[in-house]
PDB file of C-alpha atoms in Angstrom:
ATOM      1  CA  MET V  14      -0.002  -0.028  -0.023  1.00  0.00           C
ATOM      2  CA  ILE V  15       2.585   2.639   1.034  1.00  0.00           C
ATOM      3  CA  PRO V  16       4.938   1.971  -1.830  1.00  0.00           C
ATOM      4  CA  THR V  17       2.093   2.154  -4.235  1.00  0.00           C
ATOM      5  CA  LEU V  18       1.014   5.536  -3.134  1.00  0.00           C
ATOM      6  CA  VAL V  19       4.631   6.895  -2.916  1.00  0.00           C
ATOM      7  CA  LEU V  20       5.121   5.732  -6.418  1.00  0.00           C
ATOM      8  CA  PHE V  21       1.922   7.374  -7.509  1.00  0.00           C
ATOM      9  CA  GLY V  22       3.152  10.657  -6.060  1.00  0.00           C
ATOM     10  CA  LEU V  23       6.533  10.285  -7.648  1.00  0.00           C
ATOM     11  CA  VAL V  24       5.097   9.691 -11.103  1.00  0.00           C
ATOM     12  CA  PHE V  25       2.275  12.311 -10.880  1.00  0.00           C
ATOM     13  CA  GLY V  26       4.127  14.856  -8.735  1.00  0.00           C
ATOM     14  CA  ARG V  27       4.116  17.455 -11.447  1.00  0.00           C
ATOM     15  CA  TRP V  28       0.474  17.738 -10.952  1.00  0.00           C
ATOM     16  CA  TRP V  29       0.585  17.557  -7.150  1.00  0.00           C
ATOM     17  CA  ARG V  30      -2.849  19.005  -6.351  1.00  0.00           C
ATOM     18  CA  SER V  31      -4.562  16.454  -8.668  1.00  0.00           C
ATOM     19  CA  ALA V  32      -2.405  13.610  -7.391  1.00  0.00           C
ATOM     20  CA  LEU V  33      -3.348  14.497  -3.727  1.00  0.00           C
ATOM     21  CA  VAL V  34      -6.953  14.729  -4.574  1.00  0.00           C
ATOM     22  CA  ALA V  35      -6.989  11.453  -6.566  1.00  0.00           C
ATOM     23  CA  ALA V  36      -5.167   9.702  -3.650  1.00  0.00           C
ATOM     24  CA  ALA V  37      -7.736  11.011  -1.085  1.00  0.00           C
ATOM     25  CA  ALA V  38     -10.682   9.997  -3.204  1.00  0.00           C
ATOM     26  CA  GLY V  39      -9.302   7.009  -5.099  1.00  0.00           C
ATOM     27  CA  TRP V  40      -7.682   4.913  -2.442  1.00  0.00           C
ATOM     28  CA  PRO V  41     -10.716   4.667  -0.140  1.00  0.00           C
ATOM     29  CA  LEU V  42     -12.794   3.907  -3.169  1.00  0.00           C
ATOM     30  CA  LEU V  43     -10.382   1.151  -4.158  1.00  0.00           C
ATOM     31  CA  LEU V  44     -10.502  -0.277  -0.649  1.00  0.00           C
ATOM     32  CA  VAL V  45     -14.282  -0.451  -0.607  1.00  0.00           C
ATOM     33  CA  VAL V  46     -14.575  -1.825  -4.152  1.00  0.00           C
ATOM     34  CA  THR V  47     -12.162  -4.582  -3.519  1.00  0.00           C
ATOM     35  CA  GLY V  48     -13.722  -5.442  -0.167  1.00  0.00           C
ATOM     36  CA  ASP V  49     -10.510  -4.763   1.819  1.00  0.00           C
ATOM     37  CA  ALA V  50     -12.418  -2.099   4.063  1.00  0.00           C
ATOM     38  CA  PRO V  51     -15.941  -1.534   4.732  1.00  0.00           C
ATOM     39  CA  ALA V  52     -17.525   1.822   3.983  1.00  0.00           C
ATOM     40  CA  GLY V  53     -17.617   3.927   7.121  1.00  0.00           C
ATOM     41  CA  PRO V  54     -15.757   6.586   9.044  1.00  0.00           C
ATOM     42  CA  GLY V  55     -12.537   4.437   9.121  1.00  0.00           C
ATOM     43  CA  LEU V  56     -12.115   5.398   5.511  1.00  0.00           C
ATOM     44  CA  LEU V  57     -11.289   8.948   6.613  1.00  0.00           C
ATOM     45  CA  ALA V  58      -8.193   7.657   8.229  1.00  0.00           C
ATOM     46  CA  GLY V  59      -7.327   5.656   5.058  1.00  0.00           C
ATOM     47  CA  ALA V  60      -7.858   8.785   2.954  1.00  0.00           C
ATOM     48  CA  ALA V  61      -5.577  10.834   5.235  1.00  0.00           C
ATOM     49  CA  LEU V  62      -2.841   8.157   5.091  1.00  0.00           C
ATOM     50  CA  ALA V  63      -3.131   7.926   1.342  1.00  0.00           C
ATOM     51  CA  VAL V  64      -2.599  11.759   1.128  1.00  0.00           C
ATOM     52  CA  VAL V  65       0.414  11.521   3.429  1.00  0.00           C
ATOM     53  CA  ASN V  66       1.981   8.745   1.554  1.00  0.00           C
ATOM     54  CA  THR V  67       1.315  10.267  -1.861  1.00  0.00           C
ATOM     55  CA  GLY V  68       2.633  13.616  -0.412  1.00  0.00           C
ATOM     56  CA  VAL V  69       5.997  11.976   0.320  1.00  0.00           C
ATOM     57  CA  GLY V  70       6.256  10.883  -3.394  1.00  0.00           C
ATOM     58  CA  VAL V  71       5.136  14.422  -4.492  1.00  0.00           C
ATOM     59  CA  LEU V  72       7.795  16.080  -2.286  1.00  0.00           C
ATOM     60  CA  VAL V  73      10.549  13.886  -3.658  1.00  0.00           C
ATOM     61  CA  HIS V  74       9.255  14.680  -7.169  1.00  0.00           C
ATOM     62  CA  GLN V  75       9.227  18.309  -6.528  1.00  0.00           C
ATOM     63  CA  GLY V  76      12.625  18.328  -4.805  1.00  0.00           C
ATOM     64  CA  LEU V  77      14.187  16.517  -7.824  1.00  0.00           C
ATOM     65  CA  ARG V  78      12.591  19.006 -10.207  1.00  0.00           C
ATOM     66  CA  LEU V  79      13.945  21.901  -8.268  1.00  0.00           C
ATOM     67  CA  ALA V  80      17.459  20.420  -8.047  1.00  0.00           C
ATOM     68  CA  VAL V  81      17.532  19.564 -11.789  1.00  0.00           C
ATOM     69  CA  GLY V  82      16.334  23.078 -12.654  1.00  0.00           C
ATOM     70  CA  ARG V  83      19.015  24.700 -10.464  1.00  0.00           C
ATOM     71  CA  ALA V  84      21.670  22.411 -11.957  1.00  0.00           C
ATOM     72  CA  ARG V  85      20.670  23.281 -15.540  1.00  0.00           C
ATOM     73  CA  ARG V  86      20.625  27.020 -14.741  1.00  0.00           C
ATOM     74  CA  SER V  87      24.044  26.957 -13.163  1.00  0.00           C
ATOM     75  CA  ALA V  88      25.553  24.813 -15.909  1.00  0.00           C
ATOM     76  CA  GLY V  89      24.034  26.915 -18.657  1.00  0.00           C
ATOM     77  CA  GLY V  90      24.769  30.335 -17.505  1.00  0.00           C
TER      78      GLY V  90
END
């Protein structure tokens, strides 16, 4: 579960808002559809954890983007 969401954040980190919203809505939906969790208030915790885990991937993605951009600017100018 955690590696899947971190990977999701890494891949879609460019569109971080959409990635976080998709994780918050999509992960609990996936849990209910597959029968891994019953629908109920416990899914709020699942949604929060999905956002946190996806956020880690997004932060790594954005950090790498920033580092690459700085490296390109310093090498080119």
